[in-house]
Amino acid sequence: MYYFRFIALFVAISVLFSQPIYAEGTEKPERVVLDNGLVVVFKEVHTAPLVAVQLWVKTGSIHEGEYLGSGISHLIEHMLFKGTKRRGVGEIGRQVSASGGEMGGYTSMDRTVYHMVMPRDKAEIALDILADAAANATFDPAEMEKEKEVILREMDMCDDDPDKYLSRKIWQEAFSQHPYQYPVIGYKGIFAQLTQDDLLKYYQRFYVPNNMILSVAGDFNSFQMLENINKYFKDFKRTSISPVYLPQEPAQIGKRMFEDVKDIKAAYLEMAFHIPDIRSRDLYPLDVMALILGQGNSSRLYQTLREKENIVYSINAWSYTPQYPGLFGITAVLEHENLQKAQDSIWKEVERLTQGDITDEELEKARQMVIASSIFSQETVESQAADIASNEYVCGNINFNKDYVEGVRKVTEDDIIRVAKQYLCENNLTLGILKPKIKKDTISPSIQVKVEPIIQKFVYDNGLVLLVLEDDSLPIVSVNAVFKGGVLFEEKGREGVCNLVQKMMLKGTKNRNAKQIAEEIESRGGDISAYGGNNSFGCSFKVLKEDLDLGLSLLSDVLLNPSFPAEEMEKERKAVMAAIRLQDDDPFNYAVRILRENMWQDHPYRHNSLGTEEAVNGLKYEDLSAFHQAFCQPGNMVLSVFGDVKAQEIRQKVSETWAGVKGCKLSSSFPEKAEQKESRQVIQEKDKEQSIILLGFPGVRVGDPDKYVFDVMSSILSGKGSRLFVNLRDKYGLAYYVGVFSMLGLSPGAYVFYIGTGKDRIDAALEGIKKEVTILKGEDVTDEELSRAKASLIGEHWQSMQTNSAHSFNCALNELYGLGYEEVGMFLTRINGVTKDDIKRVANKYLQDDKCTVVIVRSKVMKF
């Protein structure tokens, strides 16, 4: 898997937003170098029974030399876990899954990374697998051809994704000499020529210990961990590596620009400027400038272009300073008629910076955002493993995080003026625009863990339920307020009202306007957000401990006093209607929308949370106010506060604000879906390269015990080493991605099989899925499959529960839906209780042919 800007660059610059302090339960990172040259960086983190192990290979698309533009680094990443001299095809995936772990990999411009997260007692397995794959990969020719087909489909998917497509084109245009110009995934023509000999040659050159970093973070003893690392990597021999010549990019001396047209619903704009590498002292003011310009809802570009002028749907700024000179970027999604207005406004904001129009408050906000982000980054072992590896690789200093925070603290107004003038100028600009086509007919196994903190529950007289968990491992507090609501509760003709309500809650209250809400919390490095789904909606925030009172004040204000200002409502209405159109640009999302419309024809679930253009366009202030008054009240509310708090203090704080607010219980009856009595098939055509097939079957309610059976079934069917992956992707090369997912609700949901395939393989892919359904209904799953699925689910559970934000949210929802917050803690017992008979029973009960809805989204048939 390779990542474009918003993923690859996040990993690449994770080094920049690293912790300035070390959390409770963690040690400082350490570094050793083995005799064979392998650099090992490690950090003890005793906050969860998990260990993250990552192998960083110092090669990516820019190092491919004679293979430049082929994507060979990315192909090797796909192939490395396919088999070794000791392990056959699929064996690595099955072993990791059976151990309750997860694995993956990604390729970027300057690195290839393989990562695993394991239960602490299985960490040695990760070391064994990574050492084996790094030294003994076989690159079976038959498997390679299948994987090449998969990557060709991935290329099609990237062409279909406007963000990725534009990002790739920007890098190609901005760099004329440096190999940053070549896409990580490669070009189809060059990629197709790669052979097994090419892979072995490249692998033997770069996959050597003295060109690697092994990073480990988690619940282990350092002495024992180093012994195990030596055990598995000691026979991996050092090899001489010839340096790769990377031509220096000449200074840009004039504006570069390109425009492209695609079958999309809105325009995409990207402005990129050349900047220096991470060793430059300009790193710090460039990052601060990106924060001021385009990070968060209180940033200048968001406030001016999104809120004041209402000419973009989204906008952000980013600064990428890797080992070699990078880019500073500004990206936006907007209507094509606003492209010039947006560019003019962006330049005006840049000019303000060059003229010194920068406040002390903005500088302090940026500093606080860095500090808060650095603490938040300590919440998972995988993020900490990535952080110390990135520090080592990019900077040669595992403690660079401290230097970085200090560098940001020292940034002055003059520094920002200087870098704005030096880099954000038209002669240094590469401008990329992606426009929509204008169509004539278009109207615009159990794990032993430490004793967990106890959740305390308080119920107020007005019905409000408060959950509190005291956890002082980090000075962070996560708060979630959830309410029954969402799609299921929307009246016909008012589809999308819940989504608009949750967006508008942050757009103004009787006491604060939208900008003040954003600035108050972002200036302290915290964040506040709202959501709306199928069955619920809510609002959450995360802050440092010292800012808890601010967070609670903001939360109560946006929940109790939203003013739904008319001007803000029109902005959000316009943005939502654009989002409704834009969702069809993604073939998978489009297929899911068509499936919902056909499975739930007269039920609220037929639409997603965005609603319909017609309904959203007709919503009035009175509709939002009525929905808010009916649902956003204590009798329909669960508030969860998890983190560095004291339960009795929280109980008192909540009582002071909420105890006097009147509450009432909602009706417990929900609309029922009419029984489907015959199968349905829908075929849609899109101007896209990939084809999508969905098979939807009636599912269960969120409170049905069979949901755990579906969880185990999904683990058997989905993921690397699973039935669908091995049988349809590995054996026959029918898909780039394949799997299943559940839609749970207070009303019965759905169980959906999906496969992304080529336009010439639709029939074979559909028959392949149907065959797997038949086998599942007729034959028992194996003991190995069942054990592996359970271990995988348990491992995923522990990983998902690492952060108090996720734990708080899940407990709150379970309490809201009537299952009780304790149900989160019962997950292991429920999963371990699922039997082979349960899986066959559930498969036969729900996966019935006459209840199946098939949706096929395929490329348009050309007519001549």
mmCIF file of N, CA and C in Angstrom, residues 208-288:
data_model
loop_
_atom_site.group_PDB
_atom_site.id
_atom_site.type_symbol
_atom_site.label_atom_id
_atom_site.label_comp_id
_atom_site.label_asym_id
_atom_site.label_seq_id
_atom_site.Cartn_x
_atom_site.Cartn_y
_atom_site.Cartn_z
ATOM 1 N N VAL A 208 18.975 -4.843 3.312
ATOM 2 C CA VAL A 208 20.113 -5.314 4.089
ATOM 3 C C VAL A 208 20.066 -4.601 5.441
ATOM 4 N N PRO A 209 20.582 -5.218 6.499
ATOM 5 C CA PRO A 209 20.394 -4.657 7.849
ATOM 6 C C PRO A 209 20.972 -3.267 8.029
ATOM 7 N N ASN A 210 22.086 -2.983 7.342
ATOM 8 C CA ASN A 210 22.691 -1.665 7.483
ATOM 9 C C ASN A 210 21.955 -0.591 6.681
ATOM 10 N N ASN A 211 20.796 -0.945 6.127
ATOM 11 C CA ASN A 211 19.932 0.024 5.442
ATOM 12 C C ASN A 211 18.536 0.007 6.051
ATOM 13 N N MET A 212 18.453 -0.408 7.332
ATOM 14 C CA MET A 212 17.155 -0.585 7.974
ATOM 15 C C MET A 212 17.158 -0.006 9.388
ATOM 16 N N ILE A 213 15.944 0.299 9.848
ATOM 17 C CA ILE A 213 15.709 0.694 11.236
ATOM 18 C C ILE A 213 14.605 -0.210 11.782
ATOM 19 N N LEU A 214 14.864 -0.820 12.927
ATOM 20 C CA LEU A 214 13.831 -1.597 13.607
ATOM 21 C C LEU A 214 13.359 -0.779 14.795
ATOM 22 N N SER A 215 12.066 -0.497 14.833
ATOM 23 C CA SER A 215 11.499 0.323 15.904
ATOM 24 C C SER A 215 10.487 -0.494 16.694
ATOM 25 N N VAL A 216 10.602 -0.462 18.024
ATOM 26 C CA VAL A 216 9.714 -1.236 18.889
ATOM 27 C C VAL A 216 9.219 -0.334 20.019
ATOM 28 N N ALA A 217 7.927 -0.318 20.232
ATOM 29 C CA ALA A 217 7.346 0.443 21.337
ATOM 30 C C ALA A 217 6.214 -0.369 21.942
ATOM 31 N N GLY A 218 6.166 -0.407 23.280
ATOM 32 C CA GLY A 218 5.066 -1.121 23.895
ATOM 33 C C GLY A 218 5.423 -1.723 25.237
ATOM 34 N N ASP A 219 4.658 -2.726 25.633
ATOM 35 C CA ASP A 219 4.709 -3.322 26.966
ATOM 36 C C ASP A 219 5.727 -4.465 26.988
ATOM 37 N N PHE A 220 7.001 -4.128 27.125
ATOM 38 C CA PHE A 220 8.057 -5.142 27.130
ATOM 39 C C PHE A 220 9.188 -4.710 28.062
ATOM 40 N N ASN A 221 10.068 -5.657 28.348
ATOM 41 C CA ASN A 221 11.289 -5.380 29.078
ATOM 42 C C ASN A 221 12.412 -5.178 28.080
ATOM 43 N N SER A 222 13.121 -4.065 28.168
ATOM 44 C CA SER A 222 14.111 -3.710 27.153
ATOM 45 C C SER A 222 15.211 -4.753 27.019
ATOM 46 N N PHE A 223 15.687 -5.248 28.144
ATOM 47 C CA PHE A 223 16.772 -6.235 28.092
ATOM 48 C C PHE A 223 16.320 -7.483 27.344
ATOM 49 N N GLN A 224 15.139 -7.981 27.679
ATOM 50 C CA GLN A 224 14.626 -9.176 27.017
ATOM 51 C C GLN A 224 14.334 -8.911 25.544
ATOM 52 N N MET A 225 13.828 -7.723 25.247
ATOM 53 C CA MET A 225 13.519 -7.392 23.861
ATOM 54 C C MET A 225 14.798 -7.363 23.021
ATOM 55 N N LEU A 226 15.856 -6.773 23.530
ATOM 56 C CA LEU A 226 17.110 -6.722 22.778
ATOM 57 C C LEU A 226 17.686 -8.123 22.570
ATOM 58 N N GLU A 227 17.539 -8.977 23.559
ATOM 59 C CA GLU A 227 17.979 -10.362 23.391
ATOM 60 C C GLU A 227 17.231 -11.029 22.244
ATOM 61 N N ASN A 228 15.912 -10.812 22.189
ATOM 62 C CA ASN A 228 15.103 -11.420 21.124
ATOM 63 C C ASN A 228 15.441 -10.834 19.755
ATOM 64 N N ILE A 229 15.679 -9.538 19.704
ATOM 65 C CA ILE A 229 16.049 -8.912 18.433
ATOM 66 C C ILE A 229 17.355 -9.496 17.919
ATOM 67 N N ASN A 230 18.343 -9.638 18.803
ATOM 68 C CA ASN A 230 19.606 -10.256 18.405
ATOM 69 C C ASN A 230 19.402 -11.693 17.947
ATOM 70 N N LYS A 231 18.526 -12.396 18.618
ATOM 71 C CA LYS A 231 18.256 -13.790 18.267
ATOM 72 C C LYS A 231 17.776 -13.928 16.831
ATOM 73 N N TYR A 232 16.873 -13.039 16.417
ATOM 74 C CA TYR A 232 16.256 -13.188 15.093
ATOM 75 C C TYR A 232 17.006 -12.453 13.981
ATOM 76 N N PHE A 233 17.769 -11.428 14.321
ATOM 77 C CA PHE A 233 18.417 -10.637 13.273
ATOM 78 C C PHE A 233 19.935 -10.828 13.190
ATOM 79 N N LYS A 234 20.515 -11.607 14.095
ATOM 80 C CA LYS A 234 21.980 -11.694 14.140
ATOM 81 C C LYS A 234 22.578 -12.336 12.888
ATOM 82 N N ASP A 235 21.845 -13.241 12.231
ATOM 83 C CA ASP A 235 22.379 -13.915 11.045
ATOM 84 C C ASP A 235 22.116 -13.140 9.749
ATOM 85 N N PHE A 236 21.498 -12.002 9.870
ATOM 86 C CA PHE A 236 21.203 -11.140 8.728
ATOM 87 C C PHE A 236 22.474 -10.346 8.421
ATOM 88 N N LYS A 237 23.146 -10.637 7.322
ATOM 89 C CA LYS A 237 24.486 -10.131 7.065
ATOM 90 C C LYS A 237 24.502 -8.720 6.482
ATOM 91 N N ARG A 238 25.454 -7.930 6.965
ATOM 92 C CA ARG A 238 25.712 -6.599 6.435
ATOM 93 C C ARG A 238 26.213 -6.712 4.997
ATOM 94 N N THR A 239 25.805 -5.785 4.142
ATOM 95 C CA THR A 239 26.239 -5.762 2.743
ATOM 96 C C THR A 239 26.604 -4.332 2.349
ATOM 97 N N SER A 240 27.580 -4.214 1.489
ATOM 98 C CA SER A 240 27.961 -2.891 0.996
ATOM 99 C C SER A 240 26.850 -2.313 0.133
ATOM 100 N N ILE A 241 26.547 -1.035 0.343
ATOM 101 C CA ILE A 241 25.479 -0.363 -0.408
ATOM 102 C C ILE A 241 26.083 0.814 -1.172
ATOM 103 N N SER A 242 25.889 0.831 -2.457
ATOM 104 C CA SER A 242 26.336 1.964 -3.263
ATOM 105 C C SER A 242 25.338 3.106 -3.110
ATOM 106 N N PRO A 243 25.818 4.323 -2.926
ATOM 107 C CA PRO A 243 24.886 5.449 -2.771
ATOM 108 C C PRO A 243 24.086 5.685 -4.053
ATOM 109 N N VAL A 244 22.847 6.107 -3.881
ATOM 110 C CA VAL A 244 21.976 6.420 -5.009
ATOM 111 C C VAL A 244 22.127 7.897 -5.357
ATOM 112 N N TYR A 245 22.378 8.180 -6.629
ATOM 113 C CA TYR A 245 22.509 9.574 -7.054
ATOM 114 C C TYR A 245 21.129 10.197 -7.194
ATOM 115 N N LEU A 246 20.926 11.303 -6.484
ATOM 116 C CA LEU A 246 19.662 12.038 -6.557
ATOM 117 C C LEU A 246 19.962 13.446 -7.055
ATOM 118 N N PRO A 247 19.575 13.778 -8.271
ATOM 119 C CA PRO A 247 19.868 15.108 -8.811
ATOM 120 C C PRO A 247 19.169 16.197 -8.006
ATOM 121 N N GLN A 248 19.854 17.300 -7.829
ATOM 122 C CA GLN A 248 19.284 18.429 -7.105
ATOM 123 C C GLN A 248 18.283 19.155 -7.988
ATOM 124 N N GLU A 249 17.149 19.507 -7.402
ATOM 125 C CA GLU A 249 16.133 20.245 -8.154
ATOM 126 C C GLU A 249 16.576 21.695 -8.319
ATOM 127 N N PRO A 250 16.669 22.192 -9.558
ATOM 128 C CA PRO A 250 17.060 23.593 -9.747
ATOM 129 C C PRO A 250 15.976 24.541 -9.248
ATOM 130 N N ALA A 251 16.388 25.737 -8.893
ATOM 131 C CA ALA A 251 15.429 26.737 -8.416
ATOM 132 C C ALA A 251 14.385 27.014 -9.497
ATOM 133 N N GLN A 252 13.138 27.103 -9.080
ATOM 134 C CA GLN A 252 12.057 27.424 -10.015
ATOM 135 C C GLN A 252 12.065 28.920 -10.269
ATOM 136 N N ILE A 253 11.971 29.304 -11.512
ATOM 137 C CA ILE A 253 12.079 30.732 -11.836
ATOM 138 C C ILE A 253 10.830 31.268 -12.535
ATOM 139 N N GLY A 254 9.749 30.537 -12.452
ATOM 140 C CA GLY A 254 8.511 31.014 -13.056
ATOM 141 C C GLY A 254 7.349 30.128 -12.673
ATOM 142 N N LYS A 255 6.178 30.688 -12.641
ATOM 143 C CA LYS A 255 4.968 29.961 -12.278
ATOM 144 C C LYS A 255 4.712 28.800 -13.233
ATOM 145 N N ARG A 256 4.334 27.642 -12.645
ATOM 146 C CA ARG A 256 3.933 26.482 -13.434
ATOM 147 C C ARG A 256 2.462 26.202 -13.146
ATOM 148 N N MET A 257 1.753 25.761 -14.156
ATOM 149 C CA MET A 257 0.310 25.571 -13.980
ATOM 150 C C MET A 257 -0.199 24.479 -14.896
ATOM 151 N N PHE A 258 -1.160 23.721 -14.405
ATOM 152 C CA PHE A 258 -1.857 22.757 -15.259
ATOM 153 C C PHE A 258 -3.322 22.687 -14.848
ATOM 154 N N GLU A 259 -4.158 22.365 -15.800
ATOM 155 C CA GLU A 259 -5.582 22.133 -15.561
ATOM 156 C C GLU A 259 -5.955 20.789 -16.159
ATOM 157 N N ASP A 260 -6.853 20.089 -15.494
ATOM 158 C CA ASP A 260 -7.335 18.813 -16.003
ATOM 159 C C ASP A 260 -8.843 18.740 -15.751
ATOM 160 N N VAL A 261 -9.494 17.887 -16.496
ATOM 161 C CA VAL A 261 -10.944 17.725 -16.383
ATOM 162 C C VAL A 261 -11.245 16.263 -16.075
ATOM 163 N N LYS A 262 -12.123 16.029 -15.095
ATOM 164 C CA LYS A 262 -12.510 14.665 -14.748
ATOM 165 C C LYS A 262 -14.004 14.626 -14.440
ATOM 166 N N ASP A 263 -14.517 13.417 -14.373
ATOM 167 C CA ASP A 263 -15.934 13.219 -14.069
ATOM 168 C C ASP A 263 -16.131 13.314 -12.555
ATOM 169 N N ILE A 264 -16.141 14.549 -12.051
ATOM 170 C CA ILE A 264 -16.309 14.825 -10.627
ATOM 171 C C ILE A 264 -17.371 15.899 -10.463
ATOM 172 N N LYS A 265 -17.779 16.147 -9.214
ATOM 173 C CA LYS A 265 -18.890 17.054 -8.973
ATOM 174 C C LYS A 265 -18.459 18.454 -8.540
ATOM 175 N N ALA A 266 -17.176 18.612 -8.161
ATOM 176 C CA ALA A 266 -16.683 19.922 -7.734
ATOM 177 C C ALA A 266 -15.263 20.086 -8.241
ATOM 178 N N ALA A 267 -14.727 21.274 -8.071
ATOM 179 C CA ALA A 267 -13.349 21.547 -8.506
ATOM 180 C C ALA A 267 -12.386 21.335 -7.339
ATOM 181 N N TYR A 268 -11.157 20.982 -7.685
ATOM 182 C CA TYR A 268 -10.091 20.788 -6.693
ATOM 183 C C TYR A 268 -8.927 21.704 -7.063
ATOM 184 N N LEU A 269 -8.431 22.428 -6.076
ATOM 185 C CA LEU A 269 -7.363 23.403 -6.283
ATOM 186 C C LEU A 269 -6.188 23.065 -5.380
ATOM 187 N N GLU A 270 -4.977 23.118 -5.942
ATOM 188 C CA GLU A 270 -3.793 22.927 -5.128
ATOM 189 C C GLU A 270 -2.713 23.919 -5.557
ATOM 190 N N MET A 271 -2.162 24.611 -4.572
ATOM 191 C CA MET A 271 -1.063 25.549 -4.800
ATOM 192 C C MET A 271 0.139 25.035 -4.018
ATOM 193 N N ALA A 272 1.265 24.803 -4.697
ATOM 194 C CA ALA A 272 2.445 24.236 -4.047
ATOM 195 C C ALA A 272 3.657 25.130 -4.292
ATOM 196 N N PHE A 273 4.476 25.303 -3.251
ATOM 197 C CA PHE A 273 5.654 26.158 -3.309
ATOM 198 C C PHE A 273 6.865 25.358 -2.820
ATOM 199 N N HIS A 274 7.987 25.486 -3.506
ATOM 200 C CA HIS A 274 9.212 24.809 -3.082
ATOM 201 C C HIS A 274 9.724 25.399 -1.769
ATOM 202 N N ILE A 275 10.126 24.499 -0.861
ATOM 203 C CA ILE A 275 10.701 24.903 0.424
ATOM 204 C C ILE A 275 11.896 24.004 0.724
ATOM 205 N N PRO A 276 12.723 24.347 1.722
ATOM 206 C CA PRO A 276 13.925 23.550 1.996
ATOM 207 C C PRO A 276 13.622 22.248 2.738
ATOM 208 N N ASP A 277 14.690 21.499 3.061
ATOM 209 C CA ASP A 277 14.522 20.217 3.751
ATOM 210 C C ASP A 277 14.476 20.421 5.261
ATOM 211 N N ILE A 278 14.394 19.316 5.979
ATOM 212 C CA ILE A 278 14.175 19.369 7.424
ATOM 213 C C ILE A 278 15.367 19.925 8.183
ATOM 214 N N ARG A 279 16.550 19.941 7.578
ATOM 215 C CA ARG A 279 17.726 20.468 8.263
ATOM 216 C C ARG A 279 17.753 22.000 8.301
ATOM 217 N N SER A 280 16.888 22.635 7.536
ATOM 218 C CA SER A 280 16.849 24.095 7.502
ATOM 219 C C SER A 280 16.173 24.651 8.748
ATOM 220 N N ARG A 281 16.673 25.765 9.243
ATOM 221 C CA ARG A 281 16.024 26.432 10.380
ATOM 222 C C ARG A 281 14.673 27.002 9.984
ATOM 223 N N ASP A 282 14.433 27.106 8.682
ATOM 224 C CA ASP A 282 13.124 27.588 8.232
ATOM 225 C C ASP A 282 12.018 26.561 8.470
ATOM 226 N N LEU A 283 12.394 25.353 8.841
ATOM 227 C CA LEU A 283 11.398 24.327 9.167
ATOM 228 C C LEU A 283 10.360 24.868 10.141
ATOM 229 N N TYR A 284 10.823 25.547 11.201
ATOM 230 C CA TYR A 284 9.922 25.955 12.282
ATOM 231 C C TYR A 284 8.951 27.061 11.856
ATOM 232 N N PRO A 285 9.416 28.157 11.272
ATOM 233 C CA PRO A 285 8.442 29.173 10.845
ATOM 234 C C PRO A 285 7.530 28.686 9.723
ATOM 235 N N LEU A 286 8.004 27.777 8.866
ATOM 236 C CA LEU A 286 7.137 27.236 7.814
ATOM 237 C C LEU A 286 5.988 26.437 8.418
ATOM 238 N N ASP A 287 6.294 25.629 9.435
ATOM 239 C CA ASP A 287 5.233 24.854 10.079
ATOM 240 C C ASP A 287 4.257 25.753 10.823
ATOM 241 N N VAL A 288 4.777 26.757 11.498
ATOM 242 C CA VAL A 288 3.897 27.693 12.207
ATOM 243 C C VAL A 288 3.029 28.447 11.200
#
